[in-house]
PDB file of C-alpha atoms in Angstrom:
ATOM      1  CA  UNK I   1      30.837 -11.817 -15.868  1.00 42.00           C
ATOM      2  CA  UNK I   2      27.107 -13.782 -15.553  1.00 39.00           C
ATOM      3  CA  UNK I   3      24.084 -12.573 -14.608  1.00 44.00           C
ATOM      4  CA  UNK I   4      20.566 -14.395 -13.920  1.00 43.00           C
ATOM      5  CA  UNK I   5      18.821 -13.212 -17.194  1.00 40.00           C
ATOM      6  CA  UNK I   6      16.775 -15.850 -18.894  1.00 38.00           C
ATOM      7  CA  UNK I   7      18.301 -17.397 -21.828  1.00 31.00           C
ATOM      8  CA  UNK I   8      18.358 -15.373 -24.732  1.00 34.00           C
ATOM      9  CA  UNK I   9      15.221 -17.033 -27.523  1.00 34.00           C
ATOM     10  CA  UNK I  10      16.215 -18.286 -30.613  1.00 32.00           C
ATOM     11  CA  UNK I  11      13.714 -16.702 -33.082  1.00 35.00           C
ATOM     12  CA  UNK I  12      12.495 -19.046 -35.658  1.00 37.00           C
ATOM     13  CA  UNK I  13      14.115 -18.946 -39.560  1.00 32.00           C
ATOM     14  CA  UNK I  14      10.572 -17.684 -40.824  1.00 34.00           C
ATOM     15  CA  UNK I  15      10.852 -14.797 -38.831  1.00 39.00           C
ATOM     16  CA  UNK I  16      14.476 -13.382 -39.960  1.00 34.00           C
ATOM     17  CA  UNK I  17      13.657 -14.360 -43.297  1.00 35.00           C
ATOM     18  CA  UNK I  18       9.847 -11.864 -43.034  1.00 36.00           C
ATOM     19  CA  UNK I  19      11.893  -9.194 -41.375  1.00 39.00           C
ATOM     20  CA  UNK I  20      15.029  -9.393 -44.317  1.00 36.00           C
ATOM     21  CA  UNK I  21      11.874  -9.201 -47.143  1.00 38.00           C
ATOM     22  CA  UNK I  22      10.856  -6.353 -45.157  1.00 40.00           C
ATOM     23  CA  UNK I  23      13.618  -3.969 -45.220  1.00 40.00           C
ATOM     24  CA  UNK I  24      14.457  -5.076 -48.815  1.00 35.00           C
ATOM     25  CA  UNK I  25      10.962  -4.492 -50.130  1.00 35.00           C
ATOM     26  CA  UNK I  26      11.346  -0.889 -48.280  1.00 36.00           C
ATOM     27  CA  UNK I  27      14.406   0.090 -49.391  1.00 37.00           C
ATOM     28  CA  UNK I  28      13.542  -0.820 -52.722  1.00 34.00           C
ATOM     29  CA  UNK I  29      10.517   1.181 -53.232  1.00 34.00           C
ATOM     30  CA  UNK I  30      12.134   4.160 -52.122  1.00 38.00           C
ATOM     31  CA  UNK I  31      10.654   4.642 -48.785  1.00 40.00           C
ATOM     32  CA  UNK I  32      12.655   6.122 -45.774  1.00 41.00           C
ATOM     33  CA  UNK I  33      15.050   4.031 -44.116  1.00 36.00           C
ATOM     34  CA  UNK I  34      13.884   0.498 -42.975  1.00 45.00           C
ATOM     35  CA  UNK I  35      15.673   1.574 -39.362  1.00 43.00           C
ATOM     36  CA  UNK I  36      13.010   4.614 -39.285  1.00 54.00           C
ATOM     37  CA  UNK I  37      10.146   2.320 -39.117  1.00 79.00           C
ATOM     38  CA  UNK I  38      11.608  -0.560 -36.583  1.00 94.00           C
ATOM     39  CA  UNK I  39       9.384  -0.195 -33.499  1.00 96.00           C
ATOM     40  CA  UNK I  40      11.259   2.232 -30.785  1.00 95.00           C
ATOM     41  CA  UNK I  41      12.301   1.762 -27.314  1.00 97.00           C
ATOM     42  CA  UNK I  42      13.836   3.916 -24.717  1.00 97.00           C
ATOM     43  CA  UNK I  43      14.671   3.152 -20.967  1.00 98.00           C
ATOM     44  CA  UNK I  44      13.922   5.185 -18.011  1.00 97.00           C
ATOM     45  CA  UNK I  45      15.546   3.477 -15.778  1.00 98.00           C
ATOM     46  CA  UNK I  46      18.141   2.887 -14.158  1.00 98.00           C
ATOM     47  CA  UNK I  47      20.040   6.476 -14.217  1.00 96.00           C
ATOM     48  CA  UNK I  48      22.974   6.127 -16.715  1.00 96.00           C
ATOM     49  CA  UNK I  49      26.108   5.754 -14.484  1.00 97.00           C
ATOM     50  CA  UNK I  50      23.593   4.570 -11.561  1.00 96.00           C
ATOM     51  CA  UNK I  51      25.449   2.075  -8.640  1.00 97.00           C
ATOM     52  CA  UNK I  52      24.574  -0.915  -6.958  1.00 97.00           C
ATOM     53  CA  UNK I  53      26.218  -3.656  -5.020  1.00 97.00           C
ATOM     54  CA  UNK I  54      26.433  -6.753  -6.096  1.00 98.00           C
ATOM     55  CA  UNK I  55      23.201  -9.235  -5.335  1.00 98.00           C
ATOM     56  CA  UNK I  56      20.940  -6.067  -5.628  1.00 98.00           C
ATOM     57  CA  UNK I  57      18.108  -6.748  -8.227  1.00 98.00           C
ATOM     58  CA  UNK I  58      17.457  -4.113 -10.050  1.00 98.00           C
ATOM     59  CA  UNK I  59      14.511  -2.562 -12.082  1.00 98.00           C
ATOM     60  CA  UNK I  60      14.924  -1.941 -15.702  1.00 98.00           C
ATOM     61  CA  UNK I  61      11.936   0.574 -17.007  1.00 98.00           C
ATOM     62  CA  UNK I  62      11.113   1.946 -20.428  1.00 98.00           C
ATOM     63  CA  UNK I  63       8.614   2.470 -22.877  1.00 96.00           C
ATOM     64  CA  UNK I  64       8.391   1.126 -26.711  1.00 96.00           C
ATOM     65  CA  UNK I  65       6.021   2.132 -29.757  1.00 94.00           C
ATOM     66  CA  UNK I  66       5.569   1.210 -33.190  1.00 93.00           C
ATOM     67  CA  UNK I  67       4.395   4.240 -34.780  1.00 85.00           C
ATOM     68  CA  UNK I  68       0.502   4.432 -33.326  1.00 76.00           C
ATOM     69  CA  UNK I  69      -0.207   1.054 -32.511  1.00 76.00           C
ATOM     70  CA  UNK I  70       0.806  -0.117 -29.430  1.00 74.00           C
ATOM     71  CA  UNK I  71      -1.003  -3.362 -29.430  1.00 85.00           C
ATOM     72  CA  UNK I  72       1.089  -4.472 -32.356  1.00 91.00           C
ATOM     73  CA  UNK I  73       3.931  -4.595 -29.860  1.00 94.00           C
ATOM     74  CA  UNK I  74       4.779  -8.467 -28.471  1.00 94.00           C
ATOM     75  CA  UNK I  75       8.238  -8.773 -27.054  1.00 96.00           C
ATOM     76  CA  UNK I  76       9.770  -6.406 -24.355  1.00 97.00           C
ATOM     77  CA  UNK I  77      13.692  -7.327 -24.565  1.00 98.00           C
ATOM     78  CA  UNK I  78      16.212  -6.027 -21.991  1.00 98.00           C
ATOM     79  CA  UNK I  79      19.891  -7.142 -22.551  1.00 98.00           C
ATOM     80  CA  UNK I  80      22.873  -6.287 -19.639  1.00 98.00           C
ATOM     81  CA  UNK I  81      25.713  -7.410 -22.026  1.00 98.00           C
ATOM     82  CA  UNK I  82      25.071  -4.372 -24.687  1.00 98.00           C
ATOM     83  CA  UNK I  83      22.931  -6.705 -26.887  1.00 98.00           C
ATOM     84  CA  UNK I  84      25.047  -9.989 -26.726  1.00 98.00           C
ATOM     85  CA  UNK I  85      22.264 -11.573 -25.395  1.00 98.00           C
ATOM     86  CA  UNK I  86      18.596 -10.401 -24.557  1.00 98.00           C
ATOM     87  CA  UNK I  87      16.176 -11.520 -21.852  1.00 98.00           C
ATOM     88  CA  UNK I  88      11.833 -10.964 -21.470  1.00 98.00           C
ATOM     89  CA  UNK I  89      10.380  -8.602 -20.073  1.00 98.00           C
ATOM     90  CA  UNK I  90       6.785  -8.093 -19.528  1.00 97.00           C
ATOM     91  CA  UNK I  91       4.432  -5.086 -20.596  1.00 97.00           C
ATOM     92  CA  UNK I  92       2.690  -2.857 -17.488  1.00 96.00           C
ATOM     93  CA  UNK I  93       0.707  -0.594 -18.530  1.00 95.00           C
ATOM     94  CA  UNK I  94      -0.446   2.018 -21.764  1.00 93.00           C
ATOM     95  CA  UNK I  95       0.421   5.596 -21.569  1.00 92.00           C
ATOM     96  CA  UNK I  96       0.845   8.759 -23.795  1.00 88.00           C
ATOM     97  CA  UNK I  97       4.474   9.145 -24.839  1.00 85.00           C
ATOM     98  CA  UNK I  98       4.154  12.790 -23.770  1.00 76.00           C
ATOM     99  CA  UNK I  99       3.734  16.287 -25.849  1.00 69.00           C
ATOM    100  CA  UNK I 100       1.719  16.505 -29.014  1.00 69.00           C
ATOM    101  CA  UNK I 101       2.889  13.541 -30.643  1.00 75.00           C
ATOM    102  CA  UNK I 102      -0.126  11.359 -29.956  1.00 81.00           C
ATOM    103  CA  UNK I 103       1.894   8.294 -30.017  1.00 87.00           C
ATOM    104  CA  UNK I 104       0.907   6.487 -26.956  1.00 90.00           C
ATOM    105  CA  UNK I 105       3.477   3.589 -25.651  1.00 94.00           C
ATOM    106  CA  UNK I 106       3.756   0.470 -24.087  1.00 95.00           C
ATOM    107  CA  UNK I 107       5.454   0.453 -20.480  1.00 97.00           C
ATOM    108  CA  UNK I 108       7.431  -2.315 -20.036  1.00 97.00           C
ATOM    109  CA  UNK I 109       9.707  -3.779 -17.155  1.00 98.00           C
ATOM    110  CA  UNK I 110      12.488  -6.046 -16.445  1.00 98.00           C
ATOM    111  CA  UNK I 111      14.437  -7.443 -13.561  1.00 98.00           C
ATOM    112  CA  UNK I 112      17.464  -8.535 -13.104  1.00 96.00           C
ATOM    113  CA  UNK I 113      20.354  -9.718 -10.125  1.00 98.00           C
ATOM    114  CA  UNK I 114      23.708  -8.674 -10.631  1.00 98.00           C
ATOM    115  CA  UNK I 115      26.058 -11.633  -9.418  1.00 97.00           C
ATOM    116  CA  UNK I 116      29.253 -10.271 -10.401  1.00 98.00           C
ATOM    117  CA  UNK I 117      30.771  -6.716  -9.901  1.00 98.00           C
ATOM    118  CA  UNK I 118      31.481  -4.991 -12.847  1.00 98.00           C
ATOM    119  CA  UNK I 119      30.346  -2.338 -15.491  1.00 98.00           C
ATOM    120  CA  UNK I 120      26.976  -3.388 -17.465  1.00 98.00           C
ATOM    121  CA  UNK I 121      26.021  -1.874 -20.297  1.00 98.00           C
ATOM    122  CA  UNK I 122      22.246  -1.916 -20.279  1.00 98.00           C
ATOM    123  CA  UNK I 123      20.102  -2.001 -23.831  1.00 98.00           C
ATOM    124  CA  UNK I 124      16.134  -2.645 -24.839  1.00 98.00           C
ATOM    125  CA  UNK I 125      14.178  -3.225 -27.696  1.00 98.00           C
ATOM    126  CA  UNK I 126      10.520  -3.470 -28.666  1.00 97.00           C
ATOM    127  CA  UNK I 127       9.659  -6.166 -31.132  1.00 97.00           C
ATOM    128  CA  UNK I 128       6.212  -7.209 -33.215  1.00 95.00           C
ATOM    129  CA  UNK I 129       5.587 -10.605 -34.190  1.00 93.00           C
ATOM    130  CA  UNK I 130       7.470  -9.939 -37.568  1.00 93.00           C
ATOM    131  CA  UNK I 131      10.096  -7.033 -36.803  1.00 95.00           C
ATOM    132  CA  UNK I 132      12.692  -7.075 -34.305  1.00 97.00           C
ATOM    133  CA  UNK I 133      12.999  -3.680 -32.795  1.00 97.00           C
ATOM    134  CA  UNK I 134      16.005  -1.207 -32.922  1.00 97.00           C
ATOM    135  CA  UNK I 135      17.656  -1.259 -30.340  1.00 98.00           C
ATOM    136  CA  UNK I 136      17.541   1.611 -27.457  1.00 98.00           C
ATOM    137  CA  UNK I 137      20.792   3.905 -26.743  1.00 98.00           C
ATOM    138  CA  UNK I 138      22.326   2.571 -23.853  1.00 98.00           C
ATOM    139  CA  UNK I 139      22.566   2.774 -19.995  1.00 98.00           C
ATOM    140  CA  UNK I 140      25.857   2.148 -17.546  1.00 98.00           C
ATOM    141  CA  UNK I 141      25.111   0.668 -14.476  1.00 98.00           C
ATOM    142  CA  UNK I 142      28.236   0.015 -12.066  1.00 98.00           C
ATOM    143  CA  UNK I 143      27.343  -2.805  -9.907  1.00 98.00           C
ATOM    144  CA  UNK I 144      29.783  -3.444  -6.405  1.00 97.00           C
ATOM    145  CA  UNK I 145      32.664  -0.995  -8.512  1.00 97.00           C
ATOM    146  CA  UNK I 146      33.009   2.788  -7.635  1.00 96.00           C
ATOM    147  CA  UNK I 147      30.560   4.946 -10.222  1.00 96.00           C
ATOM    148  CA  UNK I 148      32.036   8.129 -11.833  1.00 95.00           C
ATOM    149  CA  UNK I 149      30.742  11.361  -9.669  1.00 93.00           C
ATOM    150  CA  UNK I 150      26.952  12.258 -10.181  1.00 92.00           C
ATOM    151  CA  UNK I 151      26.658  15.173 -12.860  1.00 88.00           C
ATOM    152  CA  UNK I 152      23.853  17.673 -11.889  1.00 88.00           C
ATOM    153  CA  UNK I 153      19.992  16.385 -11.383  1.00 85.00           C
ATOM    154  CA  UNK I 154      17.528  18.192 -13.250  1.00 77.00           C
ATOM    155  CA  UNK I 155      14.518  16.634 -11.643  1.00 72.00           C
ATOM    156  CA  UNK I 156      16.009  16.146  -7.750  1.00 92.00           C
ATOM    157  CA  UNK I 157      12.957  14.351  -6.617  1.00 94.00           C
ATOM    158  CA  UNK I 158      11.407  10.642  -7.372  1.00 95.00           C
ATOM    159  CA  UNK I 159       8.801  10.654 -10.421  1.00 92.00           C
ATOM    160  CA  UNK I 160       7.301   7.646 -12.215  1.00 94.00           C
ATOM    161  CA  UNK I 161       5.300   7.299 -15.518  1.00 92.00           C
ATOM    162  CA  UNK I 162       3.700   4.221 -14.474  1.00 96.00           C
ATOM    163  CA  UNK I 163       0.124   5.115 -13.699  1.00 95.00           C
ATOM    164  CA  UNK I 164      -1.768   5.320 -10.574  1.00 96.00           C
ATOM    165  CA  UNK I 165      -5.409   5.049  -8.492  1.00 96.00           C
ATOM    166  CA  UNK I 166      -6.787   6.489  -5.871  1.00 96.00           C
ATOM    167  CA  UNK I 167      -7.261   4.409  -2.402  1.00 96.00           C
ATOM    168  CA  UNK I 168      -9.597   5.584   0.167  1.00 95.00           C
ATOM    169  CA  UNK I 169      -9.155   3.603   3.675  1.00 93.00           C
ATOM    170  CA  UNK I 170     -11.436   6.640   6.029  1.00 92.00           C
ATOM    171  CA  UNK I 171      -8.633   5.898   8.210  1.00 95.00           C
ATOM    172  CA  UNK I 172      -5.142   7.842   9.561  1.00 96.00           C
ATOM    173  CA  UNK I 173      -2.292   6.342   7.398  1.00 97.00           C
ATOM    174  CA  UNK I 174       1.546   7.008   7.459  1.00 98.00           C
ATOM    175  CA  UNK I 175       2.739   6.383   3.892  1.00 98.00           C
ATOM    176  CA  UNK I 176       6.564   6.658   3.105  1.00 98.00           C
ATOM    177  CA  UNK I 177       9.313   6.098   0.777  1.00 98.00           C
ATOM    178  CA  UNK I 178      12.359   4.534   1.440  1.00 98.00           C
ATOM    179  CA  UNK I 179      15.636   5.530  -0.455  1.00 98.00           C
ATOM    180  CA  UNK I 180      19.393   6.334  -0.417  1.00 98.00           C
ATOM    181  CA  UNK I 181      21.254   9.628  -2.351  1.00 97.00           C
ATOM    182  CA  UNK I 182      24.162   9.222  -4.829  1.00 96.00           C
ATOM    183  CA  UNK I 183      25.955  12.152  -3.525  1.00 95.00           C
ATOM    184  CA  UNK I 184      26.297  14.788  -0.612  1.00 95.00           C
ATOM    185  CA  UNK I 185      23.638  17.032   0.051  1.00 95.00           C
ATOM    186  CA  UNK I 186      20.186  17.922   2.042  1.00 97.00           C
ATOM    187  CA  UNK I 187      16.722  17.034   1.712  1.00 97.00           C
ATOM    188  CA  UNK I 188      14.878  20.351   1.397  1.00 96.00           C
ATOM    189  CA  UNK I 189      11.221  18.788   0.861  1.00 95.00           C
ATOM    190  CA  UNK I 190       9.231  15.944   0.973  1.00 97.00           C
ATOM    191  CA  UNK I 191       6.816  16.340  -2.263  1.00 94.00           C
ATOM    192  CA  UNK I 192       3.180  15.298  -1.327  1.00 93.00           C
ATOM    193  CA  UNK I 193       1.932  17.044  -4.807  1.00 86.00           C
ATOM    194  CA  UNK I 194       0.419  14.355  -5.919  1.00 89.00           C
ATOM    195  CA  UNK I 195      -1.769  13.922  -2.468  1.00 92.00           C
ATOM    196  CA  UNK I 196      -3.366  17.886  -2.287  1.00 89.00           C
ATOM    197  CA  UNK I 197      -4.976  18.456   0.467  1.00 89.00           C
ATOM    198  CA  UNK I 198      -4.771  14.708   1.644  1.00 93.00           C
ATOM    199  CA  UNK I 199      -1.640  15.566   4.124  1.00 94.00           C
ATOM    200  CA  UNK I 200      -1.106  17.108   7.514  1.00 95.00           C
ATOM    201  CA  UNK I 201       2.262  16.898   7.400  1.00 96.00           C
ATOM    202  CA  UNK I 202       5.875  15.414   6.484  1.00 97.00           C
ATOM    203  CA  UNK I 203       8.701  13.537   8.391  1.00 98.00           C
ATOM    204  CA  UNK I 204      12.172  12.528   7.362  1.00 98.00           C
ATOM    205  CA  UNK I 205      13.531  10.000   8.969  1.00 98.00           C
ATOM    206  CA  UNK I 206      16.904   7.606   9.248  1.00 98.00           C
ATOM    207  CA  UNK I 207      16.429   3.862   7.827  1.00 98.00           C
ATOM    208  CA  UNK I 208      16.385   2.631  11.592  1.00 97.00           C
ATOM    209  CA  UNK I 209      13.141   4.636  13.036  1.00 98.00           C
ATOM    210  CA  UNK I 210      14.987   7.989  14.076  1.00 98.00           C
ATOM    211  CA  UNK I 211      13.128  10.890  13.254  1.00 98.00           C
ATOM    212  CA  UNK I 212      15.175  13.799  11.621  1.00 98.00           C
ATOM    213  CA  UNK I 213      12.412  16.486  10.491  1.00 97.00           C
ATOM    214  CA  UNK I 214       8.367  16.842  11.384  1.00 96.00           C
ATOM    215  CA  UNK I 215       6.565  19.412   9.080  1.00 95.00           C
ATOM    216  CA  UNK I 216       2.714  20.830   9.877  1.00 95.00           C
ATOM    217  CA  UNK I 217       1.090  20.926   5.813  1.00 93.00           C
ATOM    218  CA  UNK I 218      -0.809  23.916   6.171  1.00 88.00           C
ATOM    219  CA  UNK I 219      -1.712  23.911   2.281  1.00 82.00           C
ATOM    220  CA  UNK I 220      -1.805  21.868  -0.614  1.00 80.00           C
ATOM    221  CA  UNK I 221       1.263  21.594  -0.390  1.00 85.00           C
ATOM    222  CA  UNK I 222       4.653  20.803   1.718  1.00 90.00           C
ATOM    223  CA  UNK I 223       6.376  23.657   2.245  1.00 92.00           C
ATOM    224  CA  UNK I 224      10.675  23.244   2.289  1.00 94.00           C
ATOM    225  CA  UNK I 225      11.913  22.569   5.516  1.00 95.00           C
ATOM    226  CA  UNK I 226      12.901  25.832   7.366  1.00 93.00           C
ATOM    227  CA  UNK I 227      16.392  24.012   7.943  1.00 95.00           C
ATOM    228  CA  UNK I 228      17.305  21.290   4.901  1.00 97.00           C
ATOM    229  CA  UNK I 229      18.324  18.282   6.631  1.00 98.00           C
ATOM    230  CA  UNK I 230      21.788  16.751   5.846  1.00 98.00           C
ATOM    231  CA  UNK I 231      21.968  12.654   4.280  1.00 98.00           C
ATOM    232  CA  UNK I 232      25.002  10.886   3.568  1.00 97.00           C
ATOM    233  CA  UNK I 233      25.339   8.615   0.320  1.00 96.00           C
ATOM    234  CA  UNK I 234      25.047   4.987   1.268  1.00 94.00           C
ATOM    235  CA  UNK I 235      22.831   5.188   4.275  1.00 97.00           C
ATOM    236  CA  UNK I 236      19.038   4.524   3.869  1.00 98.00           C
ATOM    237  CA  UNK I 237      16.325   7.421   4.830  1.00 98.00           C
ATOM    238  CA  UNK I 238      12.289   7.466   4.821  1.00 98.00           C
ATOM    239  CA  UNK I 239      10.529  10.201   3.448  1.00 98.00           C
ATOM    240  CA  UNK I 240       6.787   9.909   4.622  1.00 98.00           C
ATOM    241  CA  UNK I 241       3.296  12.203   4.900  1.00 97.00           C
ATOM    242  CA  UNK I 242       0.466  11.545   7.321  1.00 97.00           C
ATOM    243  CA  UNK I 243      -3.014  10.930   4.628  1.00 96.00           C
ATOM    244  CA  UNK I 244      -4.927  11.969   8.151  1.00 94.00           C
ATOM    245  CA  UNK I 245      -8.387  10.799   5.997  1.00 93.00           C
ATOM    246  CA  UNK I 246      -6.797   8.255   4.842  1.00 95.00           C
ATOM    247  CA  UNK I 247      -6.920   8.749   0.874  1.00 96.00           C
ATOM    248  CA  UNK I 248      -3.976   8.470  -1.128  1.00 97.00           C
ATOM    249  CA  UNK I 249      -2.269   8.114  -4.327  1.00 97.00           C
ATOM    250  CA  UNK I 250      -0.914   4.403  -5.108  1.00 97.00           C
ATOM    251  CA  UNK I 251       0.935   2.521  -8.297  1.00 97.00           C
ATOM    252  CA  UNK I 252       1.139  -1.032  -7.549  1.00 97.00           C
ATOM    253  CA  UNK I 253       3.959  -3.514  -8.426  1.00 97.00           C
ATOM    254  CA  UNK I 254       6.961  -0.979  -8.682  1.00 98.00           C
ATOM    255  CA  UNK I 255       9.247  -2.095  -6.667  1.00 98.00           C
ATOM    256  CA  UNK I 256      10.312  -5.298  -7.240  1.00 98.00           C
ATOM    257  CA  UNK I 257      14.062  -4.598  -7.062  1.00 98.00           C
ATOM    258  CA  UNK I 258      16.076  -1.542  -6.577  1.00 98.00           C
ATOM    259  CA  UNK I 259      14.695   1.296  -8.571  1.00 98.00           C
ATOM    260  CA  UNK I 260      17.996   3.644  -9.505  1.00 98.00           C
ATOM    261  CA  UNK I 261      16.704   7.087 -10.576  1.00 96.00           C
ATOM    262  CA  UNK I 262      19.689   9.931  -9.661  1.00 95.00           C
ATOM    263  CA  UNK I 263      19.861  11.020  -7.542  1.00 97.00           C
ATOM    264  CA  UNK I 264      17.935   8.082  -6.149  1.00 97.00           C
ATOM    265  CA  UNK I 265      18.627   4.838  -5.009  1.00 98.00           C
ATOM    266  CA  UNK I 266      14.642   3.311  -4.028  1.00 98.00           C
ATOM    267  CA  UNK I 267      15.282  -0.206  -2.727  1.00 98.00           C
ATOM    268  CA  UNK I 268      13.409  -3.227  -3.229  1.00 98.00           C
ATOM    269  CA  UNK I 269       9.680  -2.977  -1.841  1.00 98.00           C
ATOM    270  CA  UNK I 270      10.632   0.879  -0.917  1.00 98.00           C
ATOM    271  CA  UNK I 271       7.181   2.139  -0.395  1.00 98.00           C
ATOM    272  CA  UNK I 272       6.231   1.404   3.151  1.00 98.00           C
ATOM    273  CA  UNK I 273       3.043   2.480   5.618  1.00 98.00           C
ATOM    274  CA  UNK I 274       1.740   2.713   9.110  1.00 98.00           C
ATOM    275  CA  UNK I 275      -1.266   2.507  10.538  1.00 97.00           C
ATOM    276  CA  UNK I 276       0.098   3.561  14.551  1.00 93.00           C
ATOM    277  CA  UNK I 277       1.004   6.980  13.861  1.00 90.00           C
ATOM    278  CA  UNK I 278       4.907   5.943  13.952  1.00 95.00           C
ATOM    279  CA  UNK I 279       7.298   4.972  11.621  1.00 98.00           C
ATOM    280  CA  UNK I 280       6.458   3.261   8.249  1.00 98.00           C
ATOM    281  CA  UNK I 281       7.908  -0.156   8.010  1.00 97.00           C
ATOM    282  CA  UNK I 282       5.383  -2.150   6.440  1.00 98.00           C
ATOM    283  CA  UNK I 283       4.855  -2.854   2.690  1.00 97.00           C
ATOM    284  CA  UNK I 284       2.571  -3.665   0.219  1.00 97.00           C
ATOM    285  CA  UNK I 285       2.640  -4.918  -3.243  1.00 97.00           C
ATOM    286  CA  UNK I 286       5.554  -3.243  -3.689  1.00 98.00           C
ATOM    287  CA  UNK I 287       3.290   0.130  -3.751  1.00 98.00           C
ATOM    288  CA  UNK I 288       4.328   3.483  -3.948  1.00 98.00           C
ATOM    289  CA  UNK I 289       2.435   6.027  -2.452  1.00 98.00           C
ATOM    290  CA  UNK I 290       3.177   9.293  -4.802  1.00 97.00           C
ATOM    291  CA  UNK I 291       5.289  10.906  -1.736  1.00 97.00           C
ATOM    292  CA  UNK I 292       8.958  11.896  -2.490  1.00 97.00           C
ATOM    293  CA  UNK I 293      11.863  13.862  -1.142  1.00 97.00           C
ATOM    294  CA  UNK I 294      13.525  16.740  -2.897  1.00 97.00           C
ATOM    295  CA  UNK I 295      17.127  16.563  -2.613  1.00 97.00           C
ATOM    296  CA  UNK I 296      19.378  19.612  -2.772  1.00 93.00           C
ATOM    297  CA  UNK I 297      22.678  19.137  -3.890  1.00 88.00           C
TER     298      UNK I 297
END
């Protein structure tokens, strides 16, 4: 199996030997386990069990911390071989963690081109310039093999925690989202939530232009589609909203391979506007647009 990660860094002999000293001089003063204070990482995506096919980049996401400092934070390492060998990422942005914690946390990212089909077991960590990170529980992505079936989806509609800003052209915009499903089922909404009052209404429509559903917004926001619409697994849709001031919602720079979120599949450069009134082909900076569909299972 090979993959194009960049070659796994050999770390210098000054380094292992500051990190060693560092879990002795813990463990032997009696403070809690060395592996409890090893800077954390977690991924967010892709979905565990997600599917690709082979030659698909792909977008690994997480976050890391080390305790309340995330400046401390230097290397963002992503490894598809369970941690035989690691490749660099690069930090995007600062948020909160989440909750009450008050640990805020580095976002990170990390791309990578399947060449061979196969399982990959996908693993991150978070290192400083002294301490290598522990390592992440892991993700399965199936690349050009068949995927076990899809267990349920808890949160059946697109969500990122990269940040965002808000655009304001003063002029009529269709903004989409273009994706495919993991399993059977309808889309019930398109999610504008994120753009109140901003759209006049929703469409759904087929990967090659045909429109499937056209929604009036006559609040802040989309109501379900009187009659879910049916997609098939496999085949690409847009979900899009008409800003009819043209202001938005956009995160830059998030789509620079296949984004696999279950029950999501968001190809590369999947956010996609038009300025004719028709359907949304173009892109941008691989932008999305905070618009989403809701899939019902």
């Amino acid at each position: 199996m090979s993959w194009n990660v960049p070659p796994a860094r050999v770390r210098p002999l000054r380094h292992k030997v500051v990190v060693t000293a560092a879990a002795v001089v813990l463990a032997l003063s009696g403070t809690a386990h060395a592996a409890e204070q090893l800077p954390q990482s977690h991924l967010y995506t892709p979905s565990n069990g997600g599917h690709v096919e082979v030659g698909e980049s792909v977008v690994v996401s997480g976050g890391g911390y080390d305790g309340y400092r995330p400046d401390t934070l230097r290397d963002y390492e992503v490894s598809v071989d369970g941690g035989s060998t690691w490749g660099a990422g690069h930090r995007t942005a600062t948020v909160p963690l989440g909750g009450e914690t008050g640990v805020v946390q580095a976002l990170w990212t990390y791309v990578f081109t399947p060449r061979e089909p196969g399982v990959y077991t996908i693993v991150s960590r978070v290192n400083t310039d002294t301490v290598v990170g522990q390592v992440s529980a892991p993700r399965t992505l199936y690349v050009g093999v068949p995927a076990p079936a899809p267990g349920p989806c808890y949160q059946c509609s697109f969500y990122t925690h990269s940040p965002s800003y808000d655009e304001a052209e003063n002029l009529r915009v269709e903004l989409g989202l273009r994706f495919r499903v993991d399993r059977p089922g309808a889309i019930a909404r398109i999610v504008t939530s994120w753009n109140l009052n901003e759209a006049s209404r929703v469409r759904l429509w087929r990967g090659d232009g045909t429109l499937l559903a056209d929604q009036v917004v006559t609040g802040a926001y989309a109501a379900p589609f009187a009659t879910p619409v049916p997609v098939v697994p496999g085949e690409e849709y847009v979900a899009s909203f008409t800003a009819w001031r043209g202001h938005y919602r956009i995160t830059e720079n998030l789509f620079p391979g296949a984004v696999v979120q279950a029950p999501f599949v968001l190809p590369a450069h999947a956010g996609v506007y038009s300025y004719d009134d028709g359907f949304p082909a173009q892109s941008w900076n691989d932008s999305h647009y905070w618009v989403s569909p809701e899939l019902q299972p």
